[in-house]
Structure formats: C-alpha cells, structure tokens
C-alpha cells in the first residue's frame, strides 16, 4: 500500500518539477529558451518516463483527474481514490517547493506566474473563463479516452506510456496559450501556492474542469468505446494496474 502512494508521490513530483520546471527555468531565455514546444515535450516526457519507472507499482496516474476517471471506468478501486489524491497533491507541492528554491537562486528573479494556470488576465493569451473551462474539460476527456484505450487489452502491449506521453504533449501544444494547460489539479495546485499572481483564486476551475472532463471521458469510454474487458465490480481488496502493458487485477 505504501509503495503505491510513494510511487504516485514520486511520479507527480517528477511531472511538476520536469514540466513546470522547464517552463520556469528553460523557457525564460528569449533566444535560447525551449518555448511552448519544449515545455509541451517536457510534460509528455515526464509522464512517459515515470509510467515506465513506477507505473507497475501504482498504475502511473500522477493526476487526480486520471484517478477519478479510472475509478469511474471500473479500472481503479474507489477506496484508493482519496489516498492517491493526497499523494499526488503532496508530490506536486513538494516539487513546487524545490523548483521555487532553485529558481530563486538567480539574481533578480521573481516568481511571476510561476507556470501557474489561469484565465482572463492570467491566461497567456487572455482567454475567458468560459474558454478555459471548455478546453480543460474537452482535453481532459480526450486524455482519459487515450489512457483507457492505450491500457486496454485490445491495445498493443507495452506501448501505453508512449501514447499517453504523446497525448499529454499534444494537449499542451493546443492549450498552453489558453490556460497554460492544466488537465491535472495536482499540477495546478503545487505551483499556484508560489505564484505572485491571483492563481490561487482561480484554482477552483483547474479542479472542477479536469474532474468533470475525466468523468465525461470515462463515460464515453464505457458507453461507446470499451471492448468490455474491464471488470464490473472491484472488491475492496483489489487493485487494478493500468500502467504499462495490460489490465491486471491484483488480489
């Protein structure tokens, strides 16, 4: 049990430190920085690498919305949901602490937005709350469909982390200008704490939208797309591994 929570902590830490770290540290050089494309790749690579590294332990969620979607799709035990959320949020906050400590070592540095998510004045492109809500819901739903499909028994074995990592990269390429891309409430929470903006005041949207999107994605999968391999009932003593190669129930 502890190993699963530790894996989610480590995986989420890596996602936030690698993804947000690339935005805070490496994208800050106008001529040499990595830009939107580099940040998008960084987020995708964090999920890809950690899915292979610790996905076999915890399922490789690293995201409260993913955990909820998997539970709704009968791929994850409901009794593990809140502990997973706690591990993910704590991992994200820990990553933000380390990132802040690193970035603040530069002379004259200020946190600014600190890779936080936002809408209106806090949107990179000045997009409205409605636009932010819509794109976060749609992209999180799509992300869940990719995850559920890539980890189903019908999918080729061993390639799920690649599909999921590339999907997250694509999601960032689409939505960084709109919200700075969340689709992950833990990622949004960790950096919002340290931002020199009103990011905390807008954090609610980056919990509500991804969770709603995850529920929609899980519903679409179960009703329209599922090949029927997922168990209908998961007992309290079972854990479903949906990480890397196939669906496996561990007793």
PDB file of C-alpha atoms in Angstrom:
ATOM      1  CA  UNK A   1       0.000   0.000   0.000  1.00  0.00           C
ATOM      2  CA  UNK A   2       2.711   2.488   0.987  1.00  0.00           C
ATOM      3  CA  UNK A   3       4.668   1.665  -2.175  1.00  0.00           C
ATOM      4  CA  UNK A   4       1.717   2.680  -4.338  1.00  0.00           C
ATOM      5  CA  UNK A   5       1.313   6.028  -2.592  1.00  0.00           C
ATOM      6  CA  UNK A   6       5.069   6.615  -2.720  1.00  0.00           C
ATOM      7  CA  UNK A   7       5.054   5.881  -6.454  1.00  0.00           C
ATOM      8  CA  UNK A   8       2.281   8.418  -7.017  1.00  0.00           C
ATOM      9  CA  UNK A   9       4.177  10.979  -4.942  1.00  0.00           C
ATOM     10  CA  UNK A  10       7.387  10.432  -6.916  1.00  0.00           C
ATOM     11  CA  UNK A  11       5.636  10.366 -10.284  1.00  0.00           C
ATOM     12  CA  UNK A  12       3.689  13.560  -9.633  1.00  0.00           C
ATOM     13  CA  UNK A  13       6.801  15.238  -8.246  1.00  0.00           C
ATOM     14  CA  UNK A  14       8.627  14.391 -11.467  1.00  0.00           C
ATOM     15  CA  UNK A  15       5.758  15.649 -13.617  1.00  0.00           C
ATOM     16  CA  UNK A  16       5.565  19.022 -11.871  1.00  0.00           C
ATOM     17  CA  UNK A  17       9.293  19.512 -11.442  1.00  0.00           C
ATOM     18  CA  UNK A  18      10.055  18.483 -15.019  1.00  0.00           C
ATOM     19  CA  UNK A  19       7.102  20.093 -16.749  1.00  0.00           C
ATOM     20  CA  UNK A  20       6.738  23.284 -14.735  1.00  0.00           C
ATOM     21  CA  UNK A  21      10.491  23.424 -14.224  1.00  0.00           C
ATOM     22  CA  UNK A  22      11.019  23.552 -17.971  1.00  0.00           C
ATOM     23  CA  UNK A  23       8.605  26.490 -18.145  1.00  0.00           C
ATOM     24  CA  UNK A  24      10.108  28.386 -15.209  1.00  0.00           C
ATOM     25  CA  UNK A  25      13.791  27.713 -15.874  1.00  0.00           C
ATOM     26  CA  UNK A  26      14.409  26.740 -19.503  1.00  0.00           C
ATOM     27  CA  UNK A  27      11.699  28.717 -21.292  1.00  0.00           C
ATOM     28  CA  UNK A  28      12.843  32.005 -19.776  1.00  0.00           C
ATOM     29  CA  UNK A  29      15.553  32.687 -22.349  1.00  0.00           C
ATOM     30  CA  UNK A  30      14.031  34.507 -25.352  1.00  0.00           C
ATOM     31  CA  UNK A  31      16.640  33.370 -27.889  1.00  0.00           C
ATOM     32  CA  UNK A  32      17.781  30.049 -26.435  1.00  0.00           C
ATOM     33  CA  UNK A  33      14.701  29.001 -24.471  1.00  0.00           C
ATOM     34  CA  UNK A  34      12.627  25.959 -25.354  1.00  0.00           C
ATOM     35  CA  UNK A  35       9.325  27.799 -25.882  1.00  0.00           C
ATOM     36  CA  UNK A  36       5.847  26.278 -25.944  1.00  0.00           C
ATOM     37  CA  UNK A  37       7.025  23.252 -27.921  1.00  0.00           C
ATOM     38  CA  UNK A  38       9.772  22.416 -25.473  1.00  0.00           C
ATOM     39  CA  UNK A  39       7.511  22.781 -22.455  1.00  0.00           C
ATOM     40  CA  UNK A  40       4.921  20.563 -24.124  1.00  0.00           C
ATOM     41  CA  UNK A  41       7.522  17.893 -24.781  1.00  0.00           C
ATOM     42  CA  UNK A  42       8.795  18.140 -21.217  1.00  0.00           C
ATOM     43  CA  UNK A  43       5.366  17.404 -19.761  1.00  0.00           C
ATOM     44  CA  UNK A  44       4.903  14.458 -22.092  1.00  0.00           C
ATOM     45  CA  UNK A  45       8.330  13.067 -21.288  1.00  0.00           C
ATOM     46  CA  UNK A  46       7.754  13.240 -17.542  1.00  0.00           C
ATOM     47  CA  UNK A  47       4.666  11.052 -17.813  1.00  0.00           C
ATOM     48  CA  UNK A  48       6.257   8.672 -20.313  1.00  0.00           C
ATOM     49  CA  UNK A  49       9.371   8.102 -18.224  1.00  0.00           C
ATOM     50  CA  UNK A  50       7.616   7.741 -14.880  1.00  0.00           C
ATOM     51  CA  UNK A  51       4.944   5.446 -16.317  1.00  0.00           C
ATOM     52  CA  UNK A  52       7.723   3.037 -17.215  1.00  0.00           C
ATOM     53  CA  UNK A  53       9.596   3.660 -13.953  1.00  0.00           C
ATOM     54  CA  UNK A  54       6.845   3.312 -11.339  1.00  0.00           C
ATOM     55  CA  UNK A  55       3.669   2.584 -13.289  1.00  0.00           C
ATOM     56  CA  UNK A  56       3.909  -1.076 -12.400  1.00  0.00           C
ATOM     57  CA  UNK A  57       3.687  -0.141  -8.716  1.00  0.00           C
ATOM     58  CA  UNK A  58       0.807   2.328  -8.614  1.00  0.00           C
ATOM     59  CA  UNK A  59      -0.714   2.315 -12.083  1.00  0.00           C
ATOM     60  CA  UNK A  60       1.042   5.560 -13.000  1.00  0.00           C
ATOM     61  CA  UNK A  61      -1.793   8.058 -12.550  1.00  0.00           C
ATOM     62  CA  UNK A  62       0.104  11.162 -11.287  1.00  0.00           C
ATOM     63  CA  UNK A  63      -3.116  13.143 -11.656  1.00  0.00           C
ATOM     64  CA  UNK A  64      -6.308  13.293  -9.530  1.00  0.00           C
ATOM     65  CA  UNK A  65      -8.446  13.552 -12.665  1.00  0.00           C
ATOM     66  CA  UNK A  66      -6.904  10.384 -14.083  1.00  0.00           C
ATOM     67  CA  UNK A  67      -7.529   8.519 -10.830  1.00  0.00           C
ATOM     68  CA  UNK A  68     -11.175   9.617 -10.830  1.00  0.00           C
ATOM     69  CA  UNK A  69     -11.663   8.684 -14.473  1.00  0.00           C
ATOM     70  CA  UNK A  70     -10.152   5.251 -13.958  1.00  0.00           C
ATOM     71  CA  UNK A  71     -12.377   4.661 -10.931  1.00  0.00           C
ATOM     72  CA  UNK A  72     -15.462   5.656 -12.923  1.00  0.00           C
ATOM     73  CA  UNK A  73     -14.377   3.289 -15.695  1.00  0.00           C
ATOM     74  CA  UNK A  74     -14.050   0.421 -13.183  1.00  0.00           C
ATOM     75  CA  UNK A  75     -10.294   0.336 -13.673  1.00  0.00           C
ATOM     76  CA  UNK A  76      -9.352   1.516 -10.188  1.00  0.00           C
ATOM     77  CA  UNK A  77     -10.566   0.838  -6.656  1.00  0.00           C
ATOM     78  CA  UNK A  78     -12.644   3.648  -5.142  1.00  0.00           C
ATOM     79  CA  UNK A  79     -11.148   3.067  -1.696  1.00  0.00           C
ATOM     80  CA  UNK A  80      -7.756   4.185  -3.031  1.00  0.00           C
ATOM     81  CA  UNK A  81      -9.012   7.415  -4.602  1.00  0.00           C
ATOM     82  CA  UNK A  82      -8.556   9.899  -1.746  1.00  0.00           C
ATOM     83  CA  UNK A  83      -5.161   8.489  -0.641  1.00  0.00           C
ATOM     84  CA  UNK A  84      -3.992   8.758  -4.251  1.00  0.00           C
ATOM     85  CA  UNK A  85      -5.207  12.354  -4.446  1.00  0.00           C
ATOM     86  CA  UNK A  86      -3.321  13.196  -1.260  1.00  0.00           C
ATOM     87  CA  UNK A  87      -0.100  11.596  -2.522  1.00  0.00           C
ATOM     88  CA  UNK A  88      -0.412  13.405  -5.849  1.00  0.00           C
ATOM     89  CA  UNK A  89      -1.059  16.836  -4.343  1.00  0.00           C
ATOM     90  CA  UNK A  90       1.734  16.441  -1.792  1.00  0.00           C
ATOM     91  CA  UNK A  91       4.102  15.369  -4.575  1.00  0.00           C
ATOM     92  CA  UNK A  92       3.126  18.407  -6.640  1.00  0.00           C
ATOM     93  CA  UNK A  93       3.619  20.810  -3.742  1.00  0.00           C
ATOM     94  CA  UNK A  94       6.985  19.247  -2.892  1.00  0.00           C
ATOM     95  CA  UNK A  95       8.093  19.694  -6.499  1.00  0.00           C
ATOM     96  CA  UNK A  96       6.977  23.326  -6.439  1.00  0.00           C
ATOM     97  CA  UNK A  97       8.983  23.896  -3.249  1.00  0.00           C
ATOM     98  CA  UNK A  98      12.156  22.501  -4.832  1.00  0.00           C
ATOM     99  CA  UNK A  99      11.534  24.411  -8.052  1.00  0.00           C
ATOM    100  CA  UNK A 100      10.964  27.670  -6.182  1.00  0.00           C
ATOM    101  CA  UNK A 101      14.126  27.140  -4.127  1.00  0.00           C
ATOM    102  CA  UNK A 102      16.102  26.519  -7.317  1.00  0.00           C
ATOM    103  CA  UNK A 103      14.658  29.381  -9.358  1.00  0.00           C
ATOM    104  CA  UNK A 104      15.013  31.902  -6.538  1.00  0.00           C
ATOM    105  CA  UNK A 105      18.761  31.323  -6.594  1.00  0.00           C
ATOM    106  CA  UNK A 106      19.013  33.525  -9.688  1.00  0.00           C
ATOM    107  CA  UNK A 107      19.852  37.165  -9.051  1.00  0.00           C
ATOM    108  CA  UNK A 108      16.870  39.416  -9.603  1.00  0.00           C
ATOM    109  CA  UNK A 109      14.449  36.537 -10.138  1.00  0.00           C
ATOM    110  CA  UNK A 110      10.775  36.947  -9.311  1.00  0.00           C
ATOM    111  CA  UNK A 111       8.162  34.211  -9.274  1.00  0.00           C
ATOM    112  CA  UNK A 112       5.638  35.919 -11.519  1.00  0.00           C
ATOM    113  CA  UNK A 113       3.101  33.385 -12.716  1.00  0.00           C
ATOM    114  CA  UNK A 114       5.428  30.502 -11.784  1.00  0.00           C
ATOM    115  CA  UNK A 115       3.945  28.249 -14.503  1.00  0.00           C
ATOM    116  CA  UNK A 116       0.521  28.511 -12.868  1.00  0.00           C
ATOM    117  CA  UNK A 117      -2.760  28.123 -14.703  1.00  0.00           C
ATOM    118  CA  UNK A 118      -5.307  30.862 -15.216  1.00  0.00           C
ATOM    119  CA  UNK A 119      -7.928  32.584 -17.305  1.00  0.00           C
ATOM    120  CA  UNK A 120      -8.689  36.208 -18.133  1.00  0.00           C
ATOM    121  CA  UNK A 121      -5.729  38.331 -17.082  1.00  0.00           C
ATOM    122  CA  UNK A 122      -3.855  35.177 -16.018  1.00  0.00           C
ATOM    123  CA  UNK A 123      -4.333  33.407 -19.341  1.00  0.00           C
ATOM    124  CA  UNK A 124      -1.212  33.563 -21.552  1.00  0.00           C
ATOM    125  CA  UNK A 125      -3.437  34.595 -24.454  1.00  0.00           C
ATOM    126  CA  UNK A 126      -6.075  36.491 -22.496  1.00  0.00           C
ATOM    127  CA  UNK A 127      -8.778  33.826 -22.906  1.00  0.00           C
ATOM    128  CA  UNK A 128     -12.027  33.985 -20.947  1.00  0.00           C
ATOM    129  CA  UNK A 129     -13.169  31.783 -18.078  1.00  0.00           C
ATOM    130  CA  UNK A 130     -15.652  30.083 -20.408  1.00  0.00           C
ATOM    131  CA  UNK A 131     -12.921  29.264 -22.920  1.00  0.00           C
ATOM    132  CA  UNK A 132     -10.680  27.925 -20.159  1.00  0.00           C
ATOM    133  CA  UNK A 133     -13.455  25.781 -18.710  1.00  0.00           C
ATOM    134  CA  UNK A 134     -14.365  24.348 -22.101  1.00  0.00           C
ATOM    135  CA  UNK A 135     -10.868  23.495 -23.259  1.00  0.00           C
ATOM    136  CA  UNK A 136      -9.857  21.932 -19.937  1.00  0.00           C
ATOM    137  CA  UNK A 137     -12.970  19.728 -19.912  1.00  0.00           C
ATOM    138  CA  UNK A 138     -12.579  18.638 -23.532  1.00  0.00           C
ATOM    139  CA  UNK A 139      -8.847  17.941 -23.326  1.00  0.00           C
ATOM    140  CA  UNK A 140      -9.109  16.049 -20.041  1.00  0.00           C
ATOM    141  CA  UNK A 141     -11.903  13.919 -21.503  1.00  0.00           C
ATOM    142  CA  UNK A 142      -9.726  13.180 -24.513  1.00  0.00           C
ATOM    143  CA  UNK A 143      -6.787  12.375 -22.260  1.00  0.00           C
ATOM    144  CA  UNK A 144      -8.853   9.821 -20.338  1.00  0.00           C
ATOM    145  CA  UNK A 145     -10.026   8.189 -23.550  1.00  0.00           C
ATOM    146  CA  UNK A 146      -6.410   7.834 -24.694  1.00  0.00           C
ATOM    147  CA  UNK A 147      -5.390   6.381 -21.323  1.00  0.00           C
ATOM    148  CA  UNK A 148      -8.279   3.921 -21.208  1.00  0.00           C
ATOM    149  CA  UNK A 149      -7.727   2.852 -24.796  1.00  0.00           C
ATOM    150  CA  UNK A 150      -3.943   2.573 -24.583  1.00  0.00           C
ATOM    151  CA  UNK A 151      -4.167   0.432 -21.433  1.00  0.00           C
ATOM    152  CA  UNK A 152      -6.991  -1.835 -22.613  1.00  0.00           C
ATOM    153  CA  UNK A 153      -6.399  -5.463 -23.501  1.00  0.00           C
ATOM    154  CA  UNK A 154      -7.117  -4.651 -27.129  1.00  0.00           C
ATOM    155  CA  UNK A 155      -4.142  -2.266 -27.321  1.00  0.00           C
ATOM    156  CA  UNK A 156      -0.619  -3.381 -28.311  1.00  0.00           C
ATOM    157  CA  UNK A 157       1.317  -4.499 -25.256  1.00  0.00           C
ATOM    158  CA  UNK A 158       3.976  -2.223 -23.772  1.00  0.00           C
ATOM    159  CA  UNK A 159       3.238   0.990 -25.672  1.00  0.00           C
ATOM    160  CA  UNK A 160       0.767   2.704 -23.331  1.00  0.00           C
ATOM    161  CA  UNK A 161       3.275   5.164 -21.789  1.00  0.00           C
ATOM    162  CA  UNK A 162       4.288   6.348 -25.253  1.00  0.00           C
ATOM    163  CA  UNK A 163       0.708   7.020 -26.331  1.00  0.00           C
ATOM    164  CA  UNK A 164      -0.126   8.716 -23.034  1.00  0.00           C
ATOM    165  CA  UNK A 165       3.022  10.846 -23.030  1.00  0.00           C
ATOM    166  CA  UNK A 166       2.443  11.965 -26.612  1.00  0.00           C
ATOM    167  CA  UNK A 167      -1.194  12.743 -25.814  1.00  0.00           C
ATOM    168  CA  UNK A 168      -0.114  14.998 -22.960  1.00  0.00           C
ATOM    169  CA  UNK A 169       2.375  16.708 -25.261  1.00  0.00           C
ATOM    170  CA  UNK A 170      -0.383  17.348 -27.806  1.00  0.00           C
ATOM    171  CA  UNK A 171      -2.697  18.667 -25.097  1.00  0.00           C
ATOM    172  CA  UNK A 172      -0.060  21.209 -24.077  1.00  0.00           C
ATOM    173  CA  UNK A 173       0.606  22.254 -27.664  1.00  0.00           C
ATOM    174  CA  UNK A 174      -3.101  23.016 -28.001  1.00  0.00           C
ATOM    175  CA  UNK A 175      -3.859  24.726 -24.714  1.00  0.00           C
ATOM    176  CA  UNK A 176      -0.786  26.481 -23.313  1.00  0.00           C
ATOM    177  CA  UNK A 177      -1.959  29.768 -24.899  1.00  0.00           C
ATOM    178  CA  UNK A 178      -5.388  29.382 -23.297  1.00  0.00           C
ATOM    179  CA  UNK A 179      -4.789  28.270 -19.695  1.00  0.00           C
ATOM    180  CA  UNK A 180      -1.095  27.371 -19.572  1.00  0.00           C
ATOM    181  CA  UNK A 181      -2.513  23.817 -19.615  1.00  0.00           C
ATOM    182  CA  UNK A 182      -3.664  22.014 -16.524  1.00  0.00           C
ATOM    183  CA  UNK A 183      -5.738  18.835 -17.107  1.00  0.00           C
ATOM    184  CA  UNK A 184      -4.233  17.953 -13.724  1.00  0.00           C
ATOM    185  CA  UNK A 185      -5.493  19.512 -10.464  1.00  0.00           C
ATOM    186  CA  UNK A 186      -2.366  18.498  -8.534  1.00  0.00           C
ATOM    187  CA  UNK A 187      -0.069  20.201 -11.052  1.00  0.00           C
ATOM    188  CA  UNK A 188      -2.171  23.372 -10.810  1.00  0.00           C
ATOM    189  CA  UNK A 189      -2.222  23.338  -7.014  1.00  0.00           C
ATOM    190  CA  UNK A 190       1.502  22.948  -6.433  1.00  0.00           C
ATOM    191  CA  UNK A 191       2.651  25.960  -8.435  1.00  0.00           C
ATOM    192  CA  UNK A 192      -0.335  28.199  -7.600  1.00  0.00           C
ATOM    193  CA  UNK A 193       0.851  28.334  -3.993  1.00  0.00           C
ATOM    194  CA  UNK A 194       4.063  30.111  -5.029  1.00  0.00           C
ATOM    195  CA  UNK A 195       2.816  32.312  -7.871  1.00  0.00           C
ATOM    196  CA  UNK A 196       2.963  36.094  -7.431  1.00  0.00           C
ATOM    197  CA  UNK A 197      -0.466  36.354  -9.041  1.00  0.00           C
ATOM    198  CA  UNK A 198      -4.075  35.579  -8.156  1.00  0.00           C
ATOM    199  CA  UNK A 199      -3.605  31.980  -9.305  1.00  0.00           C
ATOM    200  CA  UNK A 200      -4.972  30.560  -6.049  1.00  0.00           C
ATOM    201  CA  UNK A 201      -8.197  32.483  -6.589  1.00  0.00           C
ATOM    202  CA  UNK A 202      -8.679  30.762  -9.945  1.00  0.00           C
ATOM    203  CA  UNK A 203      -7.544  27.330  -8.797  1.00  0.00           C
ATOM    204  CA  UNK A 204     -11.133  26.090  -8.423  1.00  0.00           C
ATOM    205  CA  UNK A 205     -11.535  25.934 -12.209  1.00  0.00           C
ATOM    206  CA  UNK A 206      -8.494  23.698 -12.535  1.00  0.00           C
ATOM    207  CA  UNK A 207     -10.037  21.212 -10.143  1.00  0.00           C
ATOM    208  CA  UNK A 208     -13.590  21.373 -11.455  1.00  0.00           C
ATOM    209  CA  UNK A 209     -12.850  21.254 -15.191  1.00  0.00           C
ATOM    210  CA  UNK A 210     -10.384  18.331 -15.185  1.00  0.00           C
ATOM    211  CA  UNK A 211     -12.572  16.272 -12.845  1.00  0.00           C
ATOM    212  CA  UNK A 212     -15.654  16.907 -14.984  1.00  0.00           C
ATOM    213  CA  UNK A 213     -13.652  16.150 -18.124  1.00  0.00           C
ATOM    214  CA  UNK A 214     -12.349  12.919 -16.624  1.00  0.00           C
ATOM    215  CA  UNK A 215     -15.884  11.827 -15.770  1.00  0.00           C
ATOM    216  CA  UNK A 216     -17.047  12.598 -19.315  1.00  0.00           C
ATOM    217  CA  UNK A 217     -14.112  10.719 -20.832  1.00  0.00           C
ATOM    218  CA  UNK A 218     -14.769   7.686 -18.641  1.00  0.00           C
ATOM    219  CA  UNK A 219     -18.467   7.749 -19.554  1.00  0.00           C
ATOM    220  CA  UNK A 220     -17.738   7.970 -23.279  1.00  0.00           C
ATOM    221  CA  UNK A 221     -15.319   5.064 -22.978  1.00  0.00           C
ATOM    222  CA  UNK A 222     -17.687   2.842 -21.026  1.00  0.00           C
ATOM    223  CA  UNK A 223     -20.773   3.556 -23.139  1.00  0.00           C
ATOM    224  CA  UNK A 224     -19.327   3.820 -26.640  1.00  0.00           C
ATOM    225  CA  UNK A 225     -15.768   2.516 -26.886  1.00  0.00           C
ATOM    226  CA  UNK A 226     -14.969  -0.095 -24.249  1.00  0.00           C
ATOM    227  CA  UNK A 227     -14.181  -3.556 -25.654  1.00  0.00           C
ATOM    228  CA  UNK A 228     -15.682  -4.951 -22.446  1.00  0.00           C
ATOM    229  CA  UNK A 229     -12.519  -6.158 -20.759  1.00  0.00           C
ATOM    230  CA  UNK A 230     -12.865  -4.104 -17.554  1.00  0.00           C
ATOM    231  CA  UNK A 231     -14.400  -5.838 -14.527  1.00  0.00           C
ATOM    232  CA  UNK A 232     -17.818  -4.600 -13.471  1.00  0.00           C
ATOM    233  CA  UNK A 233     -17.078  -4.825  -9.756  1.00  0.00           C
ATOM    234  CA  UNK A 234     -13.822  -4.277  -7.931  1.00  0.00           C
ATOM    235  CA  UNK A 235     -13.649  -5.609  -4.416  1.00  0.00           C
ATOM    236  CA  UNK A 236     -12.185  -3.667  -1.522  1.00  0.00           C
ATOM    237  CA  UNK A 237      -9.114  -5.915  -1.501  1.00  0.00           C
ATOM    238  CA  UNK A 238      -8.253  -5.488  -5.168  1.00  0.00           C
ATOM    239  CA  UNK A 239      -6.103  -3.021  -7.045  1.00  0.00           C
ATOM    240  CA  UNK A 240      -6.174  -2.516 -10.769  1.00  0.00           C
ATOM    241  CA  UNK A 241      -2.866  -1.885 -12.557  1.00  0.00           C
ATOM    242  CA  UNK A 242      -3.474   0.035 -15.784  1.00  0.00           C
ATOM    243  CA  UNK A 243       0.023   1.305 -16.251  1.00  0.00           C
ATOM    244  CA  UNK A 244       2.188  -0.097 -18.966  1.00  0.00           C
ATOM    245  CA  UNK A 245       1.168  -3.257 -20.721  1.00  0.00           C
ATOM    246  CA  UNK A 246      -2.232  -4.629 -19.831  1.00  0.00           C
ATOM    247  CA  UNK A 247      -5.081  -4.717 -17.362  1.00  0.00           C
ATOM    248  CA  UNK A 248      -4.272  -6.812 -14.343  1.00  0.00           C
ATOM    249  CA  UNK A 249      -6.210  -7.301 -11.110  1.00  0.00           C
ATOM    250  CA  UNK A 250      -4.012  -7.787  -8.070  1.00  0.00           C
ATOM    251  CA  UNK A 251      -5.581  -9.542  -5.117  1.00  0.00           C
TER     252      UNK A 251
END
